[in-house]
Short mmCIF file of C-alpha atoms and ligand atoms in Angstrom, two decimals:
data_model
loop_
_atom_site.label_atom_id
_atom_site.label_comp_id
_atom_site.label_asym_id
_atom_site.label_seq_id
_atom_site.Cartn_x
_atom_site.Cartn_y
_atom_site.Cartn_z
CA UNK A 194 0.00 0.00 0.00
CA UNK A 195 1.09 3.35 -0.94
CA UNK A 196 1.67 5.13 2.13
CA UNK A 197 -0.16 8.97 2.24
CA UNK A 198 2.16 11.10 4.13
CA UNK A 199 0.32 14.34 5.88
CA UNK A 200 3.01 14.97 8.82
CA UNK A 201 5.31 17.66 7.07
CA UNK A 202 5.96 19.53 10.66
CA UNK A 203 7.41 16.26 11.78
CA UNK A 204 9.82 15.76 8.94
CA UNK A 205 9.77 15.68 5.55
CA UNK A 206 11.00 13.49 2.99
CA UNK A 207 14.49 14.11 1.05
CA UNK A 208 14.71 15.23 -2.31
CA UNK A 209 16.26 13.56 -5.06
CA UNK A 210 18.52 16.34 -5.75
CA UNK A 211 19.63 16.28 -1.61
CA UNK A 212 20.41 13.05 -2.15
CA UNK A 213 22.05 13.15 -5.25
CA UNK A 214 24.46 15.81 -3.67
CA UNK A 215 24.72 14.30 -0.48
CA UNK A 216 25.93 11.06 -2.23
CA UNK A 217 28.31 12.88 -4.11
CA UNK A 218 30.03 14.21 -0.54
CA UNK A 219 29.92 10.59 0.55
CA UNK A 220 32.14 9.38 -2.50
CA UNK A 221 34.08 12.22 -3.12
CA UNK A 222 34.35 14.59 -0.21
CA UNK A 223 35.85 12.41 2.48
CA UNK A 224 38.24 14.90 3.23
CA UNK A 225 38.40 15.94 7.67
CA UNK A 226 37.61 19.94 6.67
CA UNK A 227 40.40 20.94 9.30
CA UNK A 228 43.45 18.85 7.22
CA UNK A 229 45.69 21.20 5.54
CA UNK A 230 45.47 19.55 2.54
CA UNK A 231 43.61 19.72 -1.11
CA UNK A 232 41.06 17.38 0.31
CA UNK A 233 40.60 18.90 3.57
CA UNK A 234 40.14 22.08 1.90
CA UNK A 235 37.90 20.79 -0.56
CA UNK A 236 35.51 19.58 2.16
CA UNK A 237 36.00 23.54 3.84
CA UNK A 238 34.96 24.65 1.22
CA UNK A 239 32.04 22.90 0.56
CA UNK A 240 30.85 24.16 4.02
CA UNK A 241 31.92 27.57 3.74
CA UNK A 242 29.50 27.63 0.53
CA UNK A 243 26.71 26.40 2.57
CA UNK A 244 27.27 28.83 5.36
CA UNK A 245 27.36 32.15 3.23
CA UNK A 246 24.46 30.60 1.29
CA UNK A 247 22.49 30.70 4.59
CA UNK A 248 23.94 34.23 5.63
CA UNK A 249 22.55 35.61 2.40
CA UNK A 250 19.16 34.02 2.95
CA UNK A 251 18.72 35.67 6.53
CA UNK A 252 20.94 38.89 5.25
CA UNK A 253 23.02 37.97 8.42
CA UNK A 254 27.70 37.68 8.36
CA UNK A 255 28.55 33.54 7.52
CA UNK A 256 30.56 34.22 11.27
CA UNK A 257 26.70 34.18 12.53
CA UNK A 258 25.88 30.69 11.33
CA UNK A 259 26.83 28.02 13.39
CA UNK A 260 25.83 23.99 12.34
CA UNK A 261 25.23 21.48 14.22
CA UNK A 262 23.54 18.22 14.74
CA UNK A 263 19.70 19.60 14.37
CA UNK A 264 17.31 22.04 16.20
CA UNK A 265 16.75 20.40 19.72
CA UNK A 266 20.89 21.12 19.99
CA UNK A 267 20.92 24.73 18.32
CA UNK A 268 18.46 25.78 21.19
CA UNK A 269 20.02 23.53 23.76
CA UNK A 270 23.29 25.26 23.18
CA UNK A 271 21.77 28.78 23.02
CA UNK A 272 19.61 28.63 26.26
CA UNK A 273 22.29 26.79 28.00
CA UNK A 274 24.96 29.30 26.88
CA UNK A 275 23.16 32.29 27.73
CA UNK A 276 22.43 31.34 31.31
CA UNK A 277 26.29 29.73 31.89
CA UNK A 278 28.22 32.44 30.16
CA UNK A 279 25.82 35.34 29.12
CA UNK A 280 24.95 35.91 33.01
CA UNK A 281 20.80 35.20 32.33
CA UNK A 282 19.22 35.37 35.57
CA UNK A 283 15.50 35.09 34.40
CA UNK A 284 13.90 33.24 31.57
CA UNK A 285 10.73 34.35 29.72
CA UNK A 286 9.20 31.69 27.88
CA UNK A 287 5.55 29.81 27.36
CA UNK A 288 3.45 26.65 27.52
CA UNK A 289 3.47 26.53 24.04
CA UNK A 290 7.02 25.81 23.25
CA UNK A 291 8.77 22.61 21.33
CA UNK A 292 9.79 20.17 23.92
CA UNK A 293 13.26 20.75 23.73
CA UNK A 294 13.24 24.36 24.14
CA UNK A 295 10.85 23.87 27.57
CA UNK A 296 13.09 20.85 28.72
CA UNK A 297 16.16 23.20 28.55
CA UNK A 298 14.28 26.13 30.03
CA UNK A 299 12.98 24.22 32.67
CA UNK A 300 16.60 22.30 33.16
CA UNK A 301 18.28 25.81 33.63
CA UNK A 302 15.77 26.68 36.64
CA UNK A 303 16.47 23.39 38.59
CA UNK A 304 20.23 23.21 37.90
CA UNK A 305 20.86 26.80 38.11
CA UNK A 306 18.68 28.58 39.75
CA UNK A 307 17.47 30.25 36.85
CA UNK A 308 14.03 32.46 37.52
CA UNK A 309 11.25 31.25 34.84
CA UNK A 310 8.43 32.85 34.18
CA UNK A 311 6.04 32.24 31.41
CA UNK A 312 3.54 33.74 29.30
CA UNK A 313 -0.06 32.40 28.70
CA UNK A 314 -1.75 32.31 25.83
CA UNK A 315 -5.14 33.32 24.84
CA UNK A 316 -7.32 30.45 23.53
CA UNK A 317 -6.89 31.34 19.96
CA UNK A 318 -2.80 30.74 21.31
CA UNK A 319 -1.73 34.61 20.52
CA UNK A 320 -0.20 36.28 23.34
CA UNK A 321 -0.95 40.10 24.80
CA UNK A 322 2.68 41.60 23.75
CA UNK A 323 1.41 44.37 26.02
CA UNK A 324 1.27 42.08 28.73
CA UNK A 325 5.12 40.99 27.58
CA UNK A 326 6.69 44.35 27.66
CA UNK A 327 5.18 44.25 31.81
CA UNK A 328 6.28 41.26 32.37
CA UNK A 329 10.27 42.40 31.21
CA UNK A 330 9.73 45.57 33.04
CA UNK A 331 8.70 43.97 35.89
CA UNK A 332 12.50 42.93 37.31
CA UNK A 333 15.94 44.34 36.87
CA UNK A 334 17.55 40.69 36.38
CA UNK A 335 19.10 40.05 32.70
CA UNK A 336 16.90 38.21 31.41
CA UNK A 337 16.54 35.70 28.00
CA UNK A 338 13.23 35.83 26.27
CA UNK A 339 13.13 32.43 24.15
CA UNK A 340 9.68 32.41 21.83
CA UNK A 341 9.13 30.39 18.87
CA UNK A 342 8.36 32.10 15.41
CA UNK A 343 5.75 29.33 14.20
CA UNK A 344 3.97 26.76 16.58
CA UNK A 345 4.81 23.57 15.30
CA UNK A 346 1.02 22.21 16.78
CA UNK A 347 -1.45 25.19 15.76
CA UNK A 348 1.05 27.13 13.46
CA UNK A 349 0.30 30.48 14.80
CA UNK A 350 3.25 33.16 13.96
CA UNK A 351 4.73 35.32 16.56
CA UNK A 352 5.42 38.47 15.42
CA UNK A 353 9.09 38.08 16.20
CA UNK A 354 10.17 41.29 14.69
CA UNK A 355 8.12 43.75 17.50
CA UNK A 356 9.40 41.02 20.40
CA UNK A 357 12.70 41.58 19.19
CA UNK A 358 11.97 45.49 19.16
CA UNK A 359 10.91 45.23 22.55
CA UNK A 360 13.13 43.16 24.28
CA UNK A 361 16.05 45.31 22.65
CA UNK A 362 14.28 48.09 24.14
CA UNK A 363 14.59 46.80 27.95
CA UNK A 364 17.61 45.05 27.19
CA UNK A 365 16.56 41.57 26.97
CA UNK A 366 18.08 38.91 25.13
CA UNK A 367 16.18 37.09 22.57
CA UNK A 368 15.99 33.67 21.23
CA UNK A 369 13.60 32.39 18.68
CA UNK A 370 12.59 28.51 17.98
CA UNK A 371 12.28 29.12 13.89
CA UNK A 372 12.61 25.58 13.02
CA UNK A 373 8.90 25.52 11.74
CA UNK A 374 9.60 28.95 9.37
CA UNK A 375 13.35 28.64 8.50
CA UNK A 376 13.37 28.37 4.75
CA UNK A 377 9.53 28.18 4.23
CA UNK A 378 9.25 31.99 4.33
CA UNK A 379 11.23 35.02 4.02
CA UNK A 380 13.54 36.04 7.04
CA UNK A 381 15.86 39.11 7.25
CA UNK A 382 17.78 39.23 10.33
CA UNK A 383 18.99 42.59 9.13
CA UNK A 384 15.43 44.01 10.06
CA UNK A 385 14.79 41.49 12.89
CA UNK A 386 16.52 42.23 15.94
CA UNK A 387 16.79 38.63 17.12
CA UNK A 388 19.70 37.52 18.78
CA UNK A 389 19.51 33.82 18.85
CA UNK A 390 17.36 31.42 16.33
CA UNK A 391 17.63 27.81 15.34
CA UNK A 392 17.22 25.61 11.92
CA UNK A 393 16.80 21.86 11.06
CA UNK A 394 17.10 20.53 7.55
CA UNK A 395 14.94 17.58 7.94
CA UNK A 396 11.77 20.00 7.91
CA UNK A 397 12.25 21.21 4.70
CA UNK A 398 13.23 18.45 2.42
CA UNK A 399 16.79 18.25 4.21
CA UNK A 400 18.65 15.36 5.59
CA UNK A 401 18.05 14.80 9.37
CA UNK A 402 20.75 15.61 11.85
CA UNK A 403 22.00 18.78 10.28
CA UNK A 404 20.97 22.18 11.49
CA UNK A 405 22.58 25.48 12.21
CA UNK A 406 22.65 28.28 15.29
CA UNK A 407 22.03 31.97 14.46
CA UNK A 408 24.18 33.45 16.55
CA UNK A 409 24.75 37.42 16.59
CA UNK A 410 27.94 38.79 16.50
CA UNK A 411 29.12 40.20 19.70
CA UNK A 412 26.76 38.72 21.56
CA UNK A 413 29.29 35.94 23.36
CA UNK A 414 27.93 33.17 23.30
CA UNK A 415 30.05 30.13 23.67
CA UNK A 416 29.21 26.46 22.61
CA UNK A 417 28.33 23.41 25.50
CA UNK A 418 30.47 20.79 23.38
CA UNK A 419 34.11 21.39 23.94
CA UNK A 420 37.04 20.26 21.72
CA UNK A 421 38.48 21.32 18.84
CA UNK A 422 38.18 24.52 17.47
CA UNK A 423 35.38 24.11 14.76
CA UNK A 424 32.83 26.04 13.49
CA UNK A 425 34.89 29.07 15.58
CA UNK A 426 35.03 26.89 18.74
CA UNK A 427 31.00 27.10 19.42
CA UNK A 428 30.73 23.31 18.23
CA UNK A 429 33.84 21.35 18.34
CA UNK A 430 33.25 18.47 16.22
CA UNK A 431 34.48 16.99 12.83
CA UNK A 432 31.91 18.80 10.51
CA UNK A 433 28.67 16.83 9.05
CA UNK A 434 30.19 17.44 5.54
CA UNK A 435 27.64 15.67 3.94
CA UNK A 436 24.68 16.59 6.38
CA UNK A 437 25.67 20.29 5.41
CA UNK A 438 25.63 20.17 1.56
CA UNK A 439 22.80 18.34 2.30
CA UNK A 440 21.00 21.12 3.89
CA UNK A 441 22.13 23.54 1.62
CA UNK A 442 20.92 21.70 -1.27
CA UNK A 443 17.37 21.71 0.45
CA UNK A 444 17.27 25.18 1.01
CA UNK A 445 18.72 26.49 -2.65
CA UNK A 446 15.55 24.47 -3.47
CA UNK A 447 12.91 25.38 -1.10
CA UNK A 448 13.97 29.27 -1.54
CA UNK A 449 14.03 28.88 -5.46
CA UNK A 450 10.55 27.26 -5.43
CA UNK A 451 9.20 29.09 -2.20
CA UNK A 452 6.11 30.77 -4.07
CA UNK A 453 5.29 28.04 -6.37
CA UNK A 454 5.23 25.82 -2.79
CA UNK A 455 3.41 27.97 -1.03
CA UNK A 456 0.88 28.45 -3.52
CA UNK A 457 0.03 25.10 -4.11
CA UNK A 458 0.19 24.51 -0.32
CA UNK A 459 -2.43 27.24 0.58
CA UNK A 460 -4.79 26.15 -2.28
CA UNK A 461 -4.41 22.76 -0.75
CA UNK A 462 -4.92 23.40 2.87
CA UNK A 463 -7.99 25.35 2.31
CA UNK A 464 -9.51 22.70 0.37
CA UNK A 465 -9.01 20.48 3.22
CA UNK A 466 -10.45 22.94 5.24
CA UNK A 467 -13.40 23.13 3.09
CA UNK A 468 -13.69 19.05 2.25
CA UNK A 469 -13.38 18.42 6.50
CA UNK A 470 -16.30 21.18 7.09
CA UNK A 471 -18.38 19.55 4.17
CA UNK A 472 -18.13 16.07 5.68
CA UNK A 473 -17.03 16.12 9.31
CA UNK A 474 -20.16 18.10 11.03
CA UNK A 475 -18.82 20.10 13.80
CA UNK A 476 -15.08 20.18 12.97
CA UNK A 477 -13.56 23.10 14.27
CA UNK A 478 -9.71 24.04 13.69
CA UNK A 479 -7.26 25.40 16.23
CA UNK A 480 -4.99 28.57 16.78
CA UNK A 481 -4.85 30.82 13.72
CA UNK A 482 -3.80 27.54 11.59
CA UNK A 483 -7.43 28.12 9.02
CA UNK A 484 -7.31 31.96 9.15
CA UNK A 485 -6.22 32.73 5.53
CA UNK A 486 -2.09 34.03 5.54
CA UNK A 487 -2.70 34.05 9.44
CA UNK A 488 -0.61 31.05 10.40
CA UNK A 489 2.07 29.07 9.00
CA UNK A 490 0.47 27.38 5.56
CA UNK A 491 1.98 24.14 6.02
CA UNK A 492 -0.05 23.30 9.26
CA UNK A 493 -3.82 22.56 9.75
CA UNK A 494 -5.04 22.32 13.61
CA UNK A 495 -8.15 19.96 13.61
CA UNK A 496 -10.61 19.48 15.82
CA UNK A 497 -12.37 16.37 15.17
CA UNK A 498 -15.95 16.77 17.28
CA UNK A 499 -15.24 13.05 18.59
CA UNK A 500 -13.38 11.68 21.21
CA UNK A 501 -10.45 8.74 19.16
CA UNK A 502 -7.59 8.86 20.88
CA UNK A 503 -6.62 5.99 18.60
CA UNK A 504 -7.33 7.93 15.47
CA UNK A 505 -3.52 8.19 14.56
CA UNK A 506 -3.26 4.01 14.60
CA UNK A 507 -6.44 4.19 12.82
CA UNK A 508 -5.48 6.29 10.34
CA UNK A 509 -2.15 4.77 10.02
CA UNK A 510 -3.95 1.34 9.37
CA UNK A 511 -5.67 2.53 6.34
CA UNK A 512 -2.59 3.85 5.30
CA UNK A 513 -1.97 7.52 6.74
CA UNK A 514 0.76 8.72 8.02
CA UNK A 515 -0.57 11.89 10.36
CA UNK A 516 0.09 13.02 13.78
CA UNK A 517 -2.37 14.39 16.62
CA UNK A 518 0.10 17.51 17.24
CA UNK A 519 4.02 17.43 18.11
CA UNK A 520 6.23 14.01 16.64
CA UNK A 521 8.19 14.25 20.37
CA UNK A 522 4.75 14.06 22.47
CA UNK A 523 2.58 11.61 20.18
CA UNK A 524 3.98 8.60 21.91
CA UNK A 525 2.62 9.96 25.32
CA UNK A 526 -0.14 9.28 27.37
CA UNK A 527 -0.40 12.93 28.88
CA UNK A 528 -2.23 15.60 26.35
CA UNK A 529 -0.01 18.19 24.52
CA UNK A 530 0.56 21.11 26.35
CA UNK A 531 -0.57 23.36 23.86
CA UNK A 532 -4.33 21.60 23.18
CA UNK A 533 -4.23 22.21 27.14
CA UNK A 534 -3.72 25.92 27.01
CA UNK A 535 -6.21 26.83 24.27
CA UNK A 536 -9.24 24.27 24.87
CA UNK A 537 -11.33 24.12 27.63
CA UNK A 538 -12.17 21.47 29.87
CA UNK A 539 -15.46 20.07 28.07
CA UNK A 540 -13.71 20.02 24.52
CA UNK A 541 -10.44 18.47 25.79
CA UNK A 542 -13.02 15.37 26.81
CA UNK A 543 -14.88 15.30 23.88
CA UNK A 544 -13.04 16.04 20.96
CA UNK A 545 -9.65 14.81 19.41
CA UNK A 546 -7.18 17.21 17.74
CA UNK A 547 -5.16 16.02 14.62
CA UNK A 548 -2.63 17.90 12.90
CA UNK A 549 -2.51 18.02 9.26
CA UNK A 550 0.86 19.14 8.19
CA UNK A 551 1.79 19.95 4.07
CA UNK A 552 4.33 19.75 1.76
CA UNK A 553 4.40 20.74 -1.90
CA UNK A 554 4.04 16.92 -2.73
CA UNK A 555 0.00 17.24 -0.93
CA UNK A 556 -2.14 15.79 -3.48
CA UNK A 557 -6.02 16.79 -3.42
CA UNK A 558 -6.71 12.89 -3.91
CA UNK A 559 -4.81 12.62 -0.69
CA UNK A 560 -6.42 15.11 1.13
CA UNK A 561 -9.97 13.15 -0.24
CA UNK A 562 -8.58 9.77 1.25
CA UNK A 563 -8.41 11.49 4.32
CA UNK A 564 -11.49 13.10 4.73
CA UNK A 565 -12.86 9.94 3.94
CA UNK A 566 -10.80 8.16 6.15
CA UNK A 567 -12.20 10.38 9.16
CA UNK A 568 -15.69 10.42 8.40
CA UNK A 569 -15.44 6.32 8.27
CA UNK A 570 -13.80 6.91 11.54
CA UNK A 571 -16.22 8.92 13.11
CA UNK A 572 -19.65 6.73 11.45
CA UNK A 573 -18.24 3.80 13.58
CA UNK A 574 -17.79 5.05 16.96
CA UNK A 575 -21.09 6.64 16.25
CA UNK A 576 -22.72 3.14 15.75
CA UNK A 577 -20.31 2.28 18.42
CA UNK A 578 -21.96 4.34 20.89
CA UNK A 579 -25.39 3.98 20.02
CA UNK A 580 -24.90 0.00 20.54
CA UNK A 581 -23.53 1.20 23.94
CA UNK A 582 -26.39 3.57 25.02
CA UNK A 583 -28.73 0.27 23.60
CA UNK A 584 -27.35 -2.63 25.68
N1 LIG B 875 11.58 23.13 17.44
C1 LIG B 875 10.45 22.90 16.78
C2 LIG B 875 9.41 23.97 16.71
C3 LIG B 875 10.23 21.67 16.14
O1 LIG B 875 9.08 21.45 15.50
C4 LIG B 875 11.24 20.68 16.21
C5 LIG B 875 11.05 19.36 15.60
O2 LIG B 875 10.00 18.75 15.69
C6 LIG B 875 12.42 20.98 16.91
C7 LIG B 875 12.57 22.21 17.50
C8 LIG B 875 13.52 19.98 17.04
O3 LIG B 875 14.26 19.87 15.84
P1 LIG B 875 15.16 18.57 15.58
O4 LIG B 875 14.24 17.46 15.21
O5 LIG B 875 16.06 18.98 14.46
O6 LIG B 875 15.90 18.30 16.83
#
């Protein structure tokens, strides 16, 4: 059975020209890039390629482009840096962050004391910037503010650009999660204040296990893996050679195709809006993800007026590949944080959340199987239950 694969925020699949050039790194390119020789220097260079390539898409310096391993480690390494080297006393965060960004945060304020503080959402998962700029006036400690740009549940954008103008203004650092939006929309760093942001390849046609820091210059912030003196001594480490051509490979594409994408994305999320509303009665959709050019257009927040939490195993068996929100949560019993902080206590008991998540490969037949899929889904538990109410 040909698999249907809806779960783009999770990862996406390579493309054949990533793995074309990746494979040529693996035969050719086995050079260490820190040997002195033509081979060594061959591999350098290769890197050095990537990294300007990058600088020129967030009209940043190649010095402010770290890699590493993926996106959990670019905001490990940031958080952890700024509170052991940067003197961060406080942290301002929220509920609605990627795991490994409120793991960190959270691992800061038992191991060092670190202040946290967070800020709530309202139910449509936007937060009162108003309410922000209090909140960083309301203590002289330096303080980190680490928000993501793009939910990777609900999709809803953070408008990173006035956070950044604000926490420059009370002299706060600031570190945006933009592994969701790196590459599938513009970014200009020049304009955008941030100090800190994050990438991983996998999530836009990329290899997994290659990503890259953001790091502003001048800021001094040093790396948590010690060694060598790679990639400027913030990540010793022989280079991912072939994880970084790989990644820039991905994002030549992406940014080449980036309208032609997210055209075809858009037209196809809103007909799955529009198929799930003609067939699902009652579906509603979280966060800003169905507000036209609100959200992030490669997520859909569902809200499936049932309560299945074995829809993803059910969906799976007839050949779907979809998650209920984040890929690091779906294996746990507890709800997502996020479906916490924006539903109330009735529709967290009666309805299920799934997360459709695009790519440019999102076929309309696809999206049909789906719907279908669901509204199979939903006709048996509602036989299911009538036999119940009956015996
Ligand atoms: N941040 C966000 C918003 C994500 O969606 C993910 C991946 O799911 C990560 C960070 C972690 O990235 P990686 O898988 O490269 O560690």
């Amino acid at each position: 059975m040909n698999k249907i694969y809806l779960d783009n925020a999770a990862t996406t699949p390579l493309s054949e020209e990533v793995i074309d050039a990746m494979v040529s790194v693996l035969k050719n390119n086995y050079g260490n890039p820190s040997s002195t020789h033509s081979l060594g220097q061959a591999a350098k260079i290769l890197i050095e390629n990537v990294r300007r390539q990058v600088a020129d898409y967030l009209h940043v310096s190649p010095a402010e482009i770290i890699f590493t391993s993926c996106g959990t480690e670019s905001n490990n390494m940031i958080i952890k840096s700024c509170v052991n080297h940067l003197g961060v006393e406080r942290i301002i965060s929220s509920p609605m962050e990627h795991k490994c960004v409120a793991e960190t945060v959270l691992d800061m304020k038992k191991r060092k004391g670190v202040e946290v503080a967070y800020l709530r959402p309202d139910q449509k998962g936007d937060f009162d910037l108003t309410q922000f700029e209090a909140l960083l006036k309301s203590s002289d400690k330096k303080t980190l503010v680490t928000l993501m740009h793009a939910n990777n549940e609900i999709g809803n954008l953070l408008d990173i650009k006035e956070v950044a103008r604000i926490c420059k203004e009370n002299n706060a650092l600031f570190h945006s999660d933009t592994v969701q939006s790196m590459a599938h929309m513009d970014l200009d760093f020049s304009d955008i204040q941030v100090d800190f942001a994050s990438c991983s390849a996998h999530k836009f046609h990329g290899p997994k296990g290659s990503g890259f820091a953001f790091i502003r210059k001048g800021s001094g912030l040093k790396g948590i893996i010690t060694g060598g003196p790679q990639e400027r001594s913030l990540r010793a480490g022989t280079e991912n050679v072939c994880g970084i051509v790989g990644l820039g490979k991905a994002l030549e594409l992406y940014l080449n195709n980036m309208n032609e994408y997210a055209s075809h994305i858009k037209e196809i999320k809103q007909y799955t809006i529009d198929q799930l509303t003609k067939k699902i009665n009652g579906v509603k959709f979280n966060g800003r993800s169905a507000e036209k050019d609100a959200g992030l257009y490669t997520v859909l927040s569902v809200l499936l007026p049932f309560k299945d939490p074995m829809i993803g195993l059910k969906l799976d068996m007839k050949g779907i590949a979809i998650s209920q929100g984040s890929a690091c949560s779906s294996g746990a019993s507890k709800p997502s944080m996020v479906m916490m902080m924006i539903l109330d206590e009735e529709e967290m008991a009666k309805t299920t959340p799934l997360r459709v998540s695009f790519s440019h490969l999102t076929t309309k037949q696809e999206i049909d199987s789906l719907v279908g899929a669901v509204a199979e889904i939903a006709a048996t538990l509602q036989i299911e239950n009538a036999n119940v109410l009956h015996r």
